[in-house]
CSV table of C-alpha atoms in Angstrom, one decimal:
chain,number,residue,atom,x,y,z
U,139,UNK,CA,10.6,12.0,-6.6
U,140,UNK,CA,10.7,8.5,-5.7
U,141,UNK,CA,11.5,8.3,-1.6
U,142,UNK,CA,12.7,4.8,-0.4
U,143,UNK,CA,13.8,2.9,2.4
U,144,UNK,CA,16.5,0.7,1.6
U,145,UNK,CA,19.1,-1.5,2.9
U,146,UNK,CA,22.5,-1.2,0.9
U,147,UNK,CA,24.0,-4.3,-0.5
U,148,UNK,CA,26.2,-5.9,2.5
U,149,UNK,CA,24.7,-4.0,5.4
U,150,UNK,CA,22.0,-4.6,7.7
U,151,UNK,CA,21.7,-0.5,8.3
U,152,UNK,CA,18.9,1.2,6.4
U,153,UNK,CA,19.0,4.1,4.7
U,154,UNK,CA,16.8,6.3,2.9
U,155,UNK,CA,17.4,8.3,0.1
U,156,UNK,CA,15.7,8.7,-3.6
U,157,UNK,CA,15.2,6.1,-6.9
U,158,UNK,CA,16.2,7.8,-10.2
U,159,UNK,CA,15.9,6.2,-13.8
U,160,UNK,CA,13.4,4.8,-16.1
U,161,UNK,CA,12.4,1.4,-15.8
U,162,UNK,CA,14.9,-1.3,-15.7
U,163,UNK,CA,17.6,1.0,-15.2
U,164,UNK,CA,16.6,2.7,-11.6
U,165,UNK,CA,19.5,3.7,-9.1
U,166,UNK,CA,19.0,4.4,-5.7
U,167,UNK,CA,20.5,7.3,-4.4
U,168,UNK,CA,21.0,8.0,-0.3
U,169,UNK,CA,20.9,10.9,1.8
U,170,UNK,CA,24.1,12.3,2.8
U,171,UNK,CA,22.8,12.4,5.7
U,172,UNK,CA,22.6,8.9,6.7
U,173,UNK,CA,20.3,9.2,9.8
U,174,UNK,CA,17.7,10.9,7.4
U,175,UNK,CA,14.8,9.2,7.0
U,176,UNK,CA,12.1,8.5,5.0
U,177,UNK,CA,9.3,10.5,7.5
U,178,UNK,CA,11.8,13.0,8.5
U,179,UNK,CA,11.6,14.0,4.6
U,180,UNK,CA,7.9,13.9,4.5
U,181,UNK,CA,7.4,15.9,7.5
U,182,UNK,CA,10.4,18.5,5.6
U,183,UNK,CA,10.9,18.2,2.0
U,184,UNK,CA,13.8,20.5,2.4
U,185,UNK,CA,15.5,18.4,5.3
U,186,UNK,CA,18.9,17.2,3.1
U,187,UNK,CA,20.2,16.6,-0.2
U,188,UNK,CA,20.9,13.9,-1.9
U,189,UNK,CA,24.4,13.5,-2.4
U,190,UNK,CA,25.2,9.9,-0.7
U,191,UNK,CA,26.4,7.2,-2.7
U,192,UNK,CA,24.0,5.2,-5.3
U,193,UNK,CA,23.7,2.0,-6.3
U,194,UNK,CA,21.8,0.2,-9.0
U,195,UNK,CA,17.8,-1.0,-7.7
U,196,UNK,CA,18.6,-4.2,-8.2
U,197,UNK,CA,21.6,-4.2,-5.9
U,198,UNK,CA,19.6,-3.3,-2.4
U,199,UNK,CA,16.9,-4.3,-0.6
U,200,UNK,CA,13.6,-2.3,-0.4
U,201,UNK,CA,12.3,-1.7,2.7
U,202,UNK,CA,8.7,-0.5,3.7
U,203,UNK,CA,8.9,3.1,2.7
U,204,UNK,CA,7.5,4.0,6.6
U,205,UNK,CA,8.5,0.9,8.5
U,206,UNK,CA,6.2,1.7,10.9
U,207,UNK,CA,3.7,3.8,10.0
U,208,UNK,CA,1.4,5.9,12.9
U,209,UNK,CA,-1.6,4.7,11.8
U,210,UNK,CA,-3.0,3.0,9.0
U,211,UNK,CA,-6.3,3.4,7.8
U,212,UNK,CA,-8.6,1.3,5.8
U,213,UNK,CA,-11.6,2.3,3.3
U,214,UNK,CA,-13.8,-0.9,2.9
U,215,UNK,CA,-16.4,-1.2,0.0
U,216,UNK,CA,-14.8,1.7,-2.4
U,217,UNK,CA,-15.0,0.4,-5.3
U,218,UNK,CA,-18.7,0.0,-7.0
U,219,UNK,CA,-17.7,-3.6,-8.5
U,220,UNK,CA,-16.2,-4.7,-5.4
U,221,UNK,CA,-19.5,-3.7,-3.7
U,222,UNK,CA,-21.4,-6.2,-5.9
U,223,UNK,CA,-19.0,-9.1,-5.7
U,224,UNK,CA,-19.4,-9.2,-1.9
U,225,UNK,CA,-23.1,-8.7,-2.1
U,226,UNK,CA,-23.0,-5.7,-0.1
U,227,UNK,CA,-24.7,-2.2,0.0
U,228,UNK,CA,-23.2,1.0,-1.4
U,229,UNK,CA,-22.0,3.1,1.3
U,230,UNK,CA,-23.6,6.4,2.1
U,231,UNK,CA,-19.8,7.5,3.9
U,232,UNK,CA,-17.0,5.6,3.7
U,233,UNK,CA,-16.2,3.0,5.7
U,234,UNK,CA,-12.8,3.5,8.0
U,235,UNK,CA,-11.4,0.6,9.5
U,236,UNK,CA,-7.6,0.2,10.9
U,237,UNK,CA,-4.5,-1.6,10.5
U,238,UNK,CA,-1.7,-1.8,12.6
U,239,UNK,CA,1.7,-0.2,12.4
U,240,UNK,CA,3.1,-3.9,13.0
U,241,UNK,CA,0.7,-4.4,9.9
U,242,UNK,CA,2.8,-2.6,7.0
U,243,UNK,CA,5.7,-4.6,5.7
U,244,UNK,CA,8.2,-4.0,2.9
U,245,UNK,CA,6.8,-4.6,-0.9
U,246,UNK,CA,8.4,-8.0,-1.8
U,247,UNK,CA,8.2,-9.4,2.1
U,248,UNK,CA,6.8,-12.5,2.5
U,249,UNK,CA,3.2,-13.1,3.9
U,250,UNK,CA,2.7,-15.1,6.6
U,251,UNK,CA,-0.7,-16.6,7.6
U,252,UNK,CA,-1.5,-17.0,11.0
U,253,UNK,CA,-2.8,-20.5,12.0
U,254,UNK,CA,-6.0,-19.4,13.1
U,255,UNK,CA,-6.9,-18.0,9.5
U,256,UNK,CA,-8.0,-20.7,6.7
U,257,UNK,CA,-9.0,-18.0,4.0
U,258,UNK,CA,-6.3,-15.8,3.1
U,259,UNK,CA,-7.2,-13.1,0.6
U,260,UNK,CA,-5.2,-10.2,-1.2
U,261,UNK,CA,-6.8,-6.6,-2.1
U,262,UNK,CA,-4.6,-4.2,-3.9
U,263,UNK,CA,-5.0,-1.3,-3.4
U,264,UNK,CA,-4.0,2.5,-4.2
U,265,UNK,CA,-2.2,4.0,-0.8
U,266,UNK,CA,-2.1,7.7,0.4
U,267,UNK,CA,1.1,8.6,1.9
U,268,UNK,CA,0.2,12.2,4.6
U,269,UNK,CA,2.5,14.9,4.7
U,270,UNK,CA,2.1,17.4,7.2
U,271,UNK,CA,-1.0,19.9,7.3
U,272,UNK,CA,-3.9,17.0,6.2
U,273,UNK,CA,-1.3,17.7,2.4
U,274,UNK,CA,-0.7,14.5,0.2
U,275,UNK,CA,3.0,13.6,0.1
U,276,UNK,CA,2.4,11.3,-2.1
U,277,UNK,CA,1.1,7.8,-3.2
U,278,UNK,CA,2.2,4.1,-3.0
U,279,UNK,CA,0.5,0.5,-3.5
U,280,UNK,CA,-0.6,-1.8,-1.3
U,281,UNK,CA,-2.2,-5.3,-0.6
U,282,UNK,CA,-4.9,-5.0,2.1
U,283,UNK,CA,-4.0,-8.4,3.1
U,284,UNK,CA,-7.6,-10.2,4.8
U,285,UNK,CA,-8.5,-13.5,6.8
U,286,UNK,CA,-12.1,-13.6,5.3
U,287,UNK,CA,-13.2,-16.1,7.7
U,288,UNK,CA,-12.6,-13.8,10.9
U,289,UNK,CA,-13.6,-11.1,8.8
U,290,UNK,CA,-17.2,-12.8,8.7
U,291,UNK,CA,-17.4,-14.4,11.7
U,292,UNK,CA,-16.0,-11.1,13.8
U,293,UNK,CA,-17.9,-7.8,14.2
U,294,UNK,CA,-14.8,-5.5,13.7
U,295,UNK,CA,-12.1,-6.4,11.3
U,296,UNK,CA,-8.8,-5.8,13.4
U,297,UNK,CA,-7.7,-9.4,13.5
U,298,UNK,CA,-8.9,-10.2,9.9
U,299,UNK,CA,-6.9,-6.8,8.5
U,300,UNK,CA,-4.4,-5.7,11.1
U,301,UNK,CA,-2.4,-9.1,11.6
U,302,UNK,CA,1.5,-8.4,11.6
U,303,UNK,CA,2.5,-8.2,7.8
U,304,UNK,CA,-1.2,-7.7,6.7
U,305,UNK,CA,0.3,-4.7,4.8
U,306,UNK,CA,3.4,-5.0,2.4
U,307,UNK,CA,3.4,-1.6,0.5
U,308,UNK,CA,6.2,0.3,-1.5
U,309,UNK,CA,8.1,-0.4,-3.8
U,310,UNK,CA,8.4,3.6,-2.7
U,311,UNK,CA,6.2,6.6,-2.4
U,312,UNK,CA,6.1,8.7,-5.3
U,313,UNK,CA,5.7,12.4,-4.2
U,314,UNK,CA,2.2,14.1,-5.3
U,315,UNK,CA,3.7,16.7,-7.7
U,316,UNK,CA,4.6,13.4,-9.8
U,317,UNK,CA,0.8,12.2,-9.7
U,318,UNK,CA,-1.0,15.4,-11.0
U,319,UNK,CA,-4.6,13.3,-10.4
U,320,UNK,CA,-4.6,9.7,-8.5
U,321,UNK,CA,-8.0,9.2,-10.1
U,322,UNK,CA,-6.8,7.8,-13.7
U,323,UNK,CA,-4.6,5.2,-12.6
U,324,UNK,CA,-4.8,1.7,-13.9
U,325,UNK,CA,-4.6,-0.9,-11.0
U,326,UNK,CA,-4.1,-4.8,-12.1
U,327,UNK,CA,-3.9,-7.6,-9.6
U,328,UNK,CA,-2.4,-11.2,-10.5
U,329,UNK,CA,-1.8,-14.0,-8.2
U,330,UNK,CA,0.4,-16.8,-10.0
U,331,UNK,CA,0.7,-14.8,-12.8
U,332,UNK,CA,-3.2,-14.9,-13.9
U,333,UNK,CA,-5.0,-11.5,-13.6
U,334,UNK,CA,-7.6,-11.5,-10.9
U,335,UNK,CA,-8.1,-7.5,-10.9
U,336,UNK,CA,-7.9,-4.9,-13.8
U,337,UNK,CA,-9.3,-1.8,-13.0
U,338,UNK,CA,-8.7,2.2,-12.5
U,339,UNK,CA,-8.9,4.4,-9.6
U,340,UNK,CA,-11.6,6.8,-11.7
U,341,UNK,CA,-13.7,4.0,-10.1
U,342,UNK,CA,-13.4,5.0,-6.6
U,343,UNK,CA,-17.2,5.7,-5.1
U,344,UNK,CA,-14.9,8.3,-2.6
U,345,UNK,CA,-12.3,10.4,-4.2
U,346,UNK,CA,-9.3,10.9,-2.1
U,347,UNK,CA,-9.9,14.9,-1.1
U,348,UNK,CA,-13.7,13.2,0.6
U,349,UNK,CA,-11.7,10.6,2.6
U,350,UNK,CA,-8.8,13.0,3.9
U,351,UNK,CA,-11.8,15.3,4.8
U,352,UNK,CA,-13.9,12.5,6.3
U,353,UNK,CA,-11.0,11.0,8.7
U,354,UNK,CA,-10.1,14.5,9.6
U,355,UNK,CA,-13.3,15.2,11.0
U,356,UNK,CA,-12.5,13.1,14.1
U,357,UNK,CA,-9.0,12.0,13.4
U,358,UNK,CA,-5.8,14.5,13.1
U,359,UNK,CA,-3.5,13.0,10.3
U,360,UNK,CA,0.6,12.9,10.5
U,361,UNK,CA,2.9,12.9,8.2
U,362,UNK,CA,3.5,9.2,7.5
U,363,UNK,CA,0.0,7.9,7.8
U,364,UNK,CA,-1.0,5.9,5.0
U,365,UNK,CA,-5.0,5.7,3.7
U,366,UNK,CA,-5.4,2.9,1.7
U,367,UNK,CA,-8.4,3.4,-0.6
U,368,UNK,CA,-10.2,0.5,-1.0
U,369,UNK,CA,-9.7,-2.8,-3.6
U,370,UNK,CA,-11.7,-3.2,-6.9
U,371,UNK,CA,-13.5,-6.3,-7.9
U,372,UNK,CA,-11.6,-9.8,-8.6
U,373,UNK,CA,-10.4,-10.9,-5.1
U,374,UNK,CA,-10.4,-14.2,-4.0
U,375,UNK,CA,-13.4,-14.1,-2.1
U,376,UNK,CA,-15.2,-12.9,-5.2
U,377,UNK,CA,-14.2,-15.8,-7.6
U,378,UNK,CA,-16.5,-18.6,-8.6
U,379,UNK,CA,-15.7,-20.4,-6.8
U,380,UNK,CA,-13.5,-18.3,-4.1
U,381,UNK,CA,-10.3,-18.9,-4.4
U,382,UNK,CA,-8.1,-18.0,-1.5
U,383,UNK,CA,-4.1,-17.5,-1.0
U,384,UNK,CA,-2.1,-20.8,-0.4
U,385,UNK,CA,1.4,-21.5,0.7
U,386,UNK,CA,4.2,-20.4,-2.0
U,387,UNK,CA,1.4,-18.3,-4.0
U,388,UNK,CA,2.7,-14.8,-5.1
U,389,UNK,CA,0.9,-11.7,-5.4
U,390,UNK,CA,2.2,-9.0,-8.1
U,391,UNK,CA,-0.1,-5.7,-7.6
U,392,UNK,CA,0.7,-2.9,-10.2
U,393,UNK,CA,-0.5,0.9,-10.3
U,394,UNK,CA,0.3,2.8,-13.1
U,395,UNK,CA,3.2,5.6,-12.4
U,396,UNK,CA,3.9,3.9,-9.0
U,397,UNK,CA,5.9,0.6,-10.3
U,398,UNK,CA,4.8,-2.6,-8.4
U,399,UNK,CA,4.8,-5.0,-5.4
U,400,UNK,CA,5.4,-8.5,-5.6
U,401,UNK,CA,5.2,-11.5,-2.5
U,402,UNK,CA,4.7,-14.6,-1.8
U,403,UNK,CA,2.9,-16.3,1.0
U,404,UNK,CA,4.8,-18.0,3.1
């Protein structure tokens, strides 16, 4: 299944409720239950049907799947490439950092840069979405949206990755028994329509099952966290020379079996 969050053409209510369809011809259909949403069906898979009215993708507005996720956790340095563009180290555990829940933001929302940061930067990246138990409900994409320059110049990275709208993700979460293994999944990057990343998630340095087990050692995880797994080589701060976000740029991030994301900065 593909579970959204959604605003219905004409209303300012949201609504959850499922997208059907191959591509270019997806509908969304609601819950009949209209206060149903999206976590309340993570946290019970059998909470309602579906059996609300539909219309086509292209007629509503997606929302962030979560709007305001618990917690969202971060995995820096995950990728082996990504490791040698930033001149760092590989890590021996992975490295957790946070987001806020004022960070996540729906897929196509614009991003707006806070006047104190100069170097705007975009990682996509592969999301977790918890169910309940420390299970996978299933999997999303995200941009790890960064300030690089308070991310170097500050010790922890809560400004430079946890700024409100530092996290657009969608366009839905597609539940795990569509994603059979989420380490074989292309993951391509562009930013004004050039490709800046191409890689795969069989090039994560942690798999998935090591960083639910690693946060869980200190951390109990909800339904309706998200862990987003790190960014592969070809961000901005990695080009020659970098090459950071500007007003009106747009970001398109693509995983394969997951659909896409797409915003501008604002």
């Amino acid at each position: 299944m593909r579970l959204a969050t959604f605003l219905p053409p004409g209303s300012g209510d949201p609504r959850a409720g499922e997208v059907r369809g191959e591509p270019g011809e997806e509908r969304v259909y609601a819950h009949a239950q209209e206060q149903l949403t999206v976590l309340e069906r993570l946290e019970d898979p059998e909470a309602a049907p579906v059996e609300g009215p539909s219309w086509a993708l292209a007629e509503v507005t997606l929302l962030a799947p979560v709007p305001r996720p618990r917690a969202i956790f971060g995995i820096g340095l995950n990728y082996a490439d990504h490791v040698r563009e930033t001149g760092g180290e590989t890590p021996e555990q992975p490295i957790v950092f946070m987001k806020l829940p004022a960070s996540a933001a729906a897929p196509n929302a614009p991003v707006h840069c806070p006047k104190v940061v100069r170097r705007l930067d975009y990682e996509g990246e592969l999301a977790v979405v918890m169910g309940p138990g420390r299970a996978v409900a299933g999997y999303a994409i995200a941009d790890d949206v960064t300030a690089r320059d308070l991310q170097g110049r500050e010790p922890q990275w809560t400004r430079a990755k946890g700024a409100d709208g530092f996290c657009p993700y969608g366009p839905w979460i597609t539940t795990a028994d569509e994603i059979p293994d989420p380490h074989v999944l292309a993951l391509r990057t562009w930013v004004n329509g050039e490709l800046r990343q191409d890689s795969n998630t069989s090039n994560l340095i942690f798999s998935v099952p090591e960083l639910i087990e690693f946060i869980s050692e200190t951390c109990t995880l909800q339904a309706g966290d998200l862990i987003l797994t790190g960014t592969p080589s070809g961000v901005g701060v990695g080009q020659d020379p970098p090459t950071f976000l500007a007003s009106d740029d747009v970001v398109r991030i693509e995983i394969e079996r997951l659909g896409f994301i797409e915003h501008a900065v604002a």
